[in-house]
Each structure stands twice: as C-alpha cells, then as structure tokens.
PDB file of C-alpha atoms in Angstrom:
ATOM      1  CA  MET A1301      34.472  26.355  47.048  1.00 56.00           C
ATOM      2  CA  LEU A1302      32.912  29.200  49.047  1.00 52.00           C
ATOM      3  CA  ARG A1303      34.012  31.732  46.424  1.00 54.00           C
ATOM      4  CA  ARG A1304      32.419  29.675  43.639  1.00 56.00           C
ATOM      5  CA  THR A1305      29.162  29.345  45.594  1.00 50.00           C
ATOM      6  CA  PHE A1306      29.102  33.096  46.243  1.00 47.00           C
ATOM      7  CA  PHE A1307      29.793  33.823  42.572  1.00 48.00           C
ATOM      8  CA  LEU A1308      27.005  31.487  41.391  1.00 49.00           C
ATOM      9  CA  LEU A1309      24.557  32.974  43.883  1.00 50.00           C
ATOM     10  CA  ALA A1310      25.437  36.540  42.837  1.00 52.00           C
ATOM     11  CA  PHE A1311      25.083  35.560  39.174  1.00 52.00           C
ATOM     12  CA  ALA A1312      21.668  33.964  39.751  1.00 53.00           C
ATOM     13  CA  ILE A1313      20.423  37.052  41.588  1.00 52.00           C
ATOM     14  CA  SER A1314      21.626  39.354  38.804  1.00 48.00           C
ATOM     15  CA  ILE A1315      19.729  37.313  36.198  1.00 48.00           C
ATOM     16  CA  THR A1316      16.449  37.365  38.102  1.00 49.00           C
ATOM     17  CA  THR A1317      16.617  41.067  38.901  1.00 50.00           C
ATOM     18  CA  GLU A1318      17.114  42.051  35.247  1.00 64.00           C
ATOM     19  CA  ALA A1319      13.789  40.661  34.024  1.00 78.00           C
ATOM     20  CA  GLN A1320      10.964  43.159  33.799  1.00 88.00           C
ATOM     21  CA  SER A1321       8.102  42.798  36.282  1.00 95.00           C
ATOM     22  CA  LYS A1322       4.443  42.470  35.265  1.00 94.00           C
ATOM     23  CA  THR A1323       3.850  46.151  35.946  1.00 95.00           C
ATOM     24  CA  GLU A1324       6.962  47.265  34.062  1.00 96.00           C
ATOM     25  CA  THR A1325       6.093  45.061  31.087  1.00 96.00           C
ATOM     26  CA  GLU A1326       2.471  46.266  31.027  1.00 96.00           C
ATOM     27  CA  THR A1327       3.620  49.897  31.244  1.00 96.00           C
ATOM     28  CA  TRP A1328       6.052  49.401  28.353  1.00 96.00           C
ATOM     29  CA  ILE A1329       3.379  47.690  26.217  1.00 95.00           C
ATOM     30  CA  LYS A1330       0.859  50.488  26.964  1.00 96.00           C
ATOM     31  CA  SER A1331       3.424  53.117  25.968  1.00 95.00           C
ATOM     32  CA  PHE A1332       4.330  51.221  22.791  1.00 94.00           C
ATOM     33  CA  MET A1333       0.700  50.743  21.795  1.00 93.00           C
ATOM     34  CA  SER A1334      -0.210  54.389  22.464  1.00 91.00           C
ATOM     35  CA  THR A1335       2.671  55.444  20.202  1.00 93.00           C
ATOM     36  CA  TYR A1336       2.060  53.038  17.304  1.00 92.00           C
ATOM     37  CA  SER A1337      -1.672  52.258  17.435  1.00 89.00           C
ATOM     38  CA  ASN A1338      -4.976  54.147  17.429  1.00 83.00           C
ATOM     39  CA  GLY A1339      -6.377  51.863  20.108  1.00 87.00           C
ATOM     40  CA  ASN A1340      -6.121  51.929  23.872  1.00 91.00           C
ATOM     41  CA  ILE A1341      -4.769  48.942  25.799  1.00 94.00           C
ATOM     42  CA  THR A1342      -5.422  48.463  29.510  1.00 95.00           C
ATOM     43  CA  PHE A1343      -4.422  45.878  32.087  1.00 96.00           C
ATOM     44  CA  GLN A1344      -6.430  45.131  35.195  1.00 95.00           C
ATOM     45  CA  ASN A1345      -6.256  42.081  37.479  1.00 94.00           C
ATOM     46  CA  GLY A1346      -4.619  39.897  34.816  1.00 95.00           C
ATOM     47  CA  ILE A1347      -7.063  40.909  32.083  1.00 94.00           C
ATOM     48  CA  MET A1348      -5.903  42.776  28.997  1.00 94.00           C
ATOM     49  CA  THR A1349      -8.409  44.877  27.055  1.00 93.00           C
ATOM     50  CA  PHE A1350      -7.812  46.548  23.695  1.00 91.00           C
ATOM     51  CA  ASP A1351     -10.366  49.169  22.710  1.00 89.00           C
ATOM     52  CA  ASN A1352     -10.108  50.553  19.182  1.00 84.00           C
ATOM     53  CA  PRO A1353     -12.744  53.039  18.035  1.00 83.00           C
ATOM     54  CA  TYR A1354     -10.708  53.588  14.843  1.00 70.00           C
ATOM     55  CA  ASP A1355     -10.519  50.058  13.425  1.00 66.00           C
ATOM     56  CA  PRO A1356      -9.329  50.130   9.756  1.00 62.00           C
ATOM     57  CA  ILE A1357     -12.552  48.489   8.554  1.00 68.00           C
ATOM     58  CA  GLY A1358     -14.727  51.188  10.142  1.00 74.00           C
ATOM     59  CA  PHE A1359     -15.980  49.470  13.288  1.00 79.00           C
ATOM     60  CA  HIS A1360     -15.405  50.136  16.961  1.00 82.00           C
ATOM     61  CA  THR A1361     -13.806  46.978  18.344  1.00 82.00           C
ATOM     62  CA  ARG A1362     -13.136  45.906  21.904  1.00 86.00           C
ATOM     63  CA  ALA A1363     -11.492  42.659  22.979  1.00 88.00           C
ATOM     64  CA  SER A1364     -10.476  41.372  26.373  1.00 91.00           C
ATOM     65  CA  VAL A1365      -8.688  38.253  27.546  1.00 93.00           C
ATOM     66  CA  ARG A1366      -7.124  36.758  30.645  1.00 93.00           C
ATOM     67  CA  ILE A1367      -3.417  37.001  29.864  1.00 94.00           C
ATOM     68  CA  GLU A1368      -2.669  33.564  31.305  1.00 94.00           C
ATOM     69  CA  ASP A1369      -5.018  32.005  28.700  1.00 94.00           C
ATOM     70  CA  LEU A1370      -2.891  33.232  25.791  1.00 93.00           C
ATOM     71  CA  GLY A1371      -0.375  30.933  24.148  1.00 92.00           C
ATOM     72  CA  GLY A1372       1.042  32.572  21.039  1.00 89.00           C
ATOM     73  CA  VAL A1373       2.197  35.801  19.461  1.00 93.00           C
ATOM     74  CA  LYS A1374       2.346  36.476  15.725  1.00 92.00           C
ATOM     75  CA  ILE A1375       3.214  39.709  13.976  1.00 92.00           C
ATOM     76  CA  THR A1376       2.283  40.054  10.330  1.00 92.00           C
ATOM     77  CA  GLU A1377       1.003  42.482   7.720  1.00 88.00           C
ATOM     78  CA  GLY A1378      -2.590  43.436   8.458  1.00 78.00           C
ATOM     79  CA  PRO A1379      -5.272  45.150   6.401  1.00 71.00           C
ATOM     80  CA  LYS A1380      -4.113  48.135   4.366  1.00 76.00           C
ATOM     81  CA  GLY A1381      -0.426  47.150   4.730  1.00 82.00           C
ATOM     82  CA  ASN A1382      -0.136  48.087   8.404  1.00 88.00           C
ATOM     83  CA  THR A1383       1.538  45.763  10.878  1.00 91.00           C
ATOM     84  CA  ALA A1384      -0.844  43.642  12.944  1.00 89.00           C
ATOM     85  CA  ILE A1385      -0.216  41.595  16.059  1.00 91.00           C
ATOM     86  CA  TYR A1386      -2.239  38.496  16.861  1.00 90.00           C
ATOM     87  CA  LEU A1387      -2.285  36.831  20.263  1.00 91.00           C
ATOM     88  CA  SER A1388      -3.759  33.337  20.188  1.00 91.00           C
ATOM     89  CA  CYS A1389      -5.429  31.339  22.926  1.00 91.00           C
ATOM     90  CA  TYR A1390      -3.502  28.450  24.417  1.00 90.00           C
ATOM     91  CA  ASP A1391      -6.594  26.274  24.209  1.00 88.00           C
ATOM     92  CA  GLY A1392      -9.994  27.003  22.676  1.00 87.00           C
ATOM     93  CA  ASN A1393     -11.790  30.341  22.584  1.00 90.00           C
ATOM     94  CA  CYS A1394     -10.550  32.650  25.336  1.00 88.00           C
ATOM     95  CA  VAL A1395     -11.097  36.115  23.860  1.00 89.00           C
ATOM     96  CA  ASN A1396     -14.256  38.125  24.526  1.00 84.00           C
ATOM     97  CA  ASP A1397     -14.784  40.301  21.471  1.00 80.00           C
ATOM     98  CA  GLY A1398     -17.123  43.188  20.891  1.00 83.00           C
ATOM     99  CA  LEU A1399     -17.923  44.915  17.628  1.00 79.00           C
ATOM    100  CA  LYS A1400     -20.220  47.786  16.759  1.00 75.00           C
ATOM    101  CA  SER A1401     -20.779  50.161  13.896  1.00 76.00           C
ATOM    102  CA  GLN A1402     -21.024  53.894  14.455  1.00 71.00           C
ATOM    103  CA  ALA A1403     -24.821  53.653  14.353  1.00 74.00           C
ATOM    104  CA  GLN A1404     -25.059  50.993  17.081  1.00 77.00           C
ATOM    105  CA  ALA A1405     -25.488  51.891  20.742  1.00 75.00           C
ATOM    106  CA  SER A1406     -24.028  48.645  22.141  1.00 79.00           C
ATOM    107  CA  PHE A1407     -21.499  46.015  21.155  1.00 78.00           C
ATOM    108  CA  ASP A1408     -22.351  42.692  19.505  1.00 79.00           C
ATOM    109  CA  LYS A1409     -20.424  40.204  21.644  1.00 83.00           C
ATOM    110  CA  PHE A1410     -18.810  36.889  20.723  1.00 80.00           C
ATOM    111  CA  VAL A1411     -15.868  34.693  21.710  1.00 86.00           C
ATOM    112  CA  ASN A1412     -12.826  34.079  19.578  1.00 85.00           C
ATOM    113  CA  HIS A1413      -9.566  32.116  19.566  1.00 87.00           C
ATOM    114  CA  LYS A1414      -7.314  35.094  18.861  1.00 87.00           C
ATOM    115  CA  PHE A1415      -6.844  38.712  19.825  1.00 84.00           C
ATOM    116  CA  GLY A1416      -5.877  41.111  17.026  1.00 85.00           C
ATOM    117  CA  MET A1417      -4.470  44.647  17.175  1.00 87.00           C
ATOM    118  CA  GLN A1418      -3.596  46.942  14.294  1.00 83.00           C
ATOM    119  CA  PHE A1419      -0.789  49.474  14.215  1.00 87.00           C
ATOM    120  CA  ASN A1420      -0.804  52.856  12.461  1.00 84.00           C
ATOM    121  CA  SER A1421       1.801  51.816   9.913  1.00 87.00           C
ATOM    122  CA  SER A1422       4.226  49.090   8.983  1.00 91.00           C
ATOM    123  CA  LEU A1423       6.644  48.634  11.902  1.00 92.00           C
ATOM    124  CA  PRO A1424      10.363  48.036  11.343  1.00 93.00           C
ATOM    125  CA  SER A1425      11.529  44.503  12.198  1.00 92.00           C
ATOM    126  CA  ASP A1426      13.373  45.613  15.367  1.00 94.00           C
ATOM    127  CA  LEU A1427      10.151  47.065  16.824  1.00 94.00           C
ATOM    128  CA  GLN A1428       8.213  43.964  15.789  1.00 94.00           C
ATOM    129  CA  PHE A1429      10.763  41.836  17.644  1.00 95.00           C
ATOM    130  CA  ARG A1430      10.543  43.994  20.783  1.00 95.00           C
ATOM    131  CA  ILE A1431       6.735  43.968  21.033  1.00 95.00           C
ATOM    132  CA  ASN A1432       6.670  40.221  20.326  1.00 94.00           C
ATOM    133  CA  LYS A1433       9.198  39.661  23.111  1.00 95.00           C
ATOM    134  CA  ALA A1434       7.228  41.900  25.515  1.00 96.00           C
ATOM    135  CA  PHE A1435       3.922  40.063  24.955  1.00 95.00           C
ATOM    136  CA  SER A1436       5.636  36.659  25.216  1.00 95.00           C
ATOM    137  CA  HIS A1437       7.273  37.734  28.479  1.00 96.00           C
ATOM    138  CA  LEU A1438       3.962  39.028  29.862  1.00 96.00           C
ATOM    139  CA  ILE A1439       2.174  35.764  29.054  1.00 95.00           C
ATOM    140  CA  LYS A1440       4.887  33.831  30.905  1.00 95.00           C
ATOM    141  CA  LEU A1441       4.754  36.230  33.876  1.00 96.00           C
ATOM    142  CA  TYR A1442       1.049  35.432  34.258  1.00 95.00           C
ATOM    143  CA  GLY A1443       1.708  31.696  34.160  1.00 94.00           C
ATOM    144  CA  GLY A1444       0.805  31.120  30.525  1.00 92.00           C
ATOM    145  CA  LYS A1445       2.756  28.998  28.096  1.00 89.00           C
ATOM    146  CA  VAL A1446       3.990  30.484  24.832  1.00 90.00           C
ATOM    147  CA  LEU A1447       3.868  27.870  22.108  1.00 83.00           C
ATOM    148  CA  SER A1448       6.283  28.110  19.207  1.00 73.00           C
ATOM    149  CA  ASN A1449       3.816  26.962  16.536  1.00 55.00           C
ATOM    150  CA  THR A1450       0.430  28.461  17.365  1.00 48.00           C
ATOM    151  CA  PHE A1451      -0.532  29.775  13.934  1.00 45.00           C
TER     152      PHE A1451
END
C-alpha cells in the first residue's frame, strides 16, 4: 500500500512539473512569432499585445487583450495565402484594437471580439498544431477557458 501511494505521488509530481510555466510559454510564443511573423508580440501583467507595422493590407495594427478573457484559438489561411491565427474572446468584445495608415500620427481605436495575427507564409500543419497548443495552454494558465467551438 505504501509503495503504491509513493508511486502515485511520484507520478503526479512528474506530470505537474512537465507542463510549461506562464513565462516559459510566453517566451516560446514570442520566439515563434518573431521567427514566423513580421509583428512583435509582448506579454506584461497578463496582457498580450501584438504590434504589426507590416500588416498585409498596408496598415499598422496593434491589438491587446487580457489573456484570461480569451476563449478560443483558430488557425486558418489568411489574406494572401499566409497562415493566420485568431484568438477569440470568451464572452463579448475583449480586444482593444488600433489601426492607422502610414499618414496618420495616432491609432484609431476600437474594441473587437477576436485577435488576429498574420504569419509570413503558410505554416506546415505541425507548426500550426504547436502554436495552437501553446496559446491554448497560455489561456488556461491565466485562468481562461478554451472552448472547443468558438468560431
């Protein structure tokens, strides 16, 4: 009985220590995004911001969201055939968006129900799976709920 209890305890500890922490997950996502996207992603105090001065439609975009308010991840083909990732709000509009043309000095601001990021090219399915898993894990780490049918 004592051996079984020890084994179960050791097994439980090994499972919990294998999961990536918030910081490790954020670092991996930042590295991934800097490799495969023109934009810059930052994390600060539970808020994720994606700044993309090279948006495919010619605008400088900036979006930020509290990670815990997200509820879904979808990866699909975006404009111009590049892979795009969309993170949806769990409930309502939770994304603070900004958009400006090259001629504008400041961003036009609005709220949205999803957070979109474009990649430089079409990503292979294994990379799509990994970034989807990383964002889903991060949402859960911040106390959010990832819904299976958000789109």
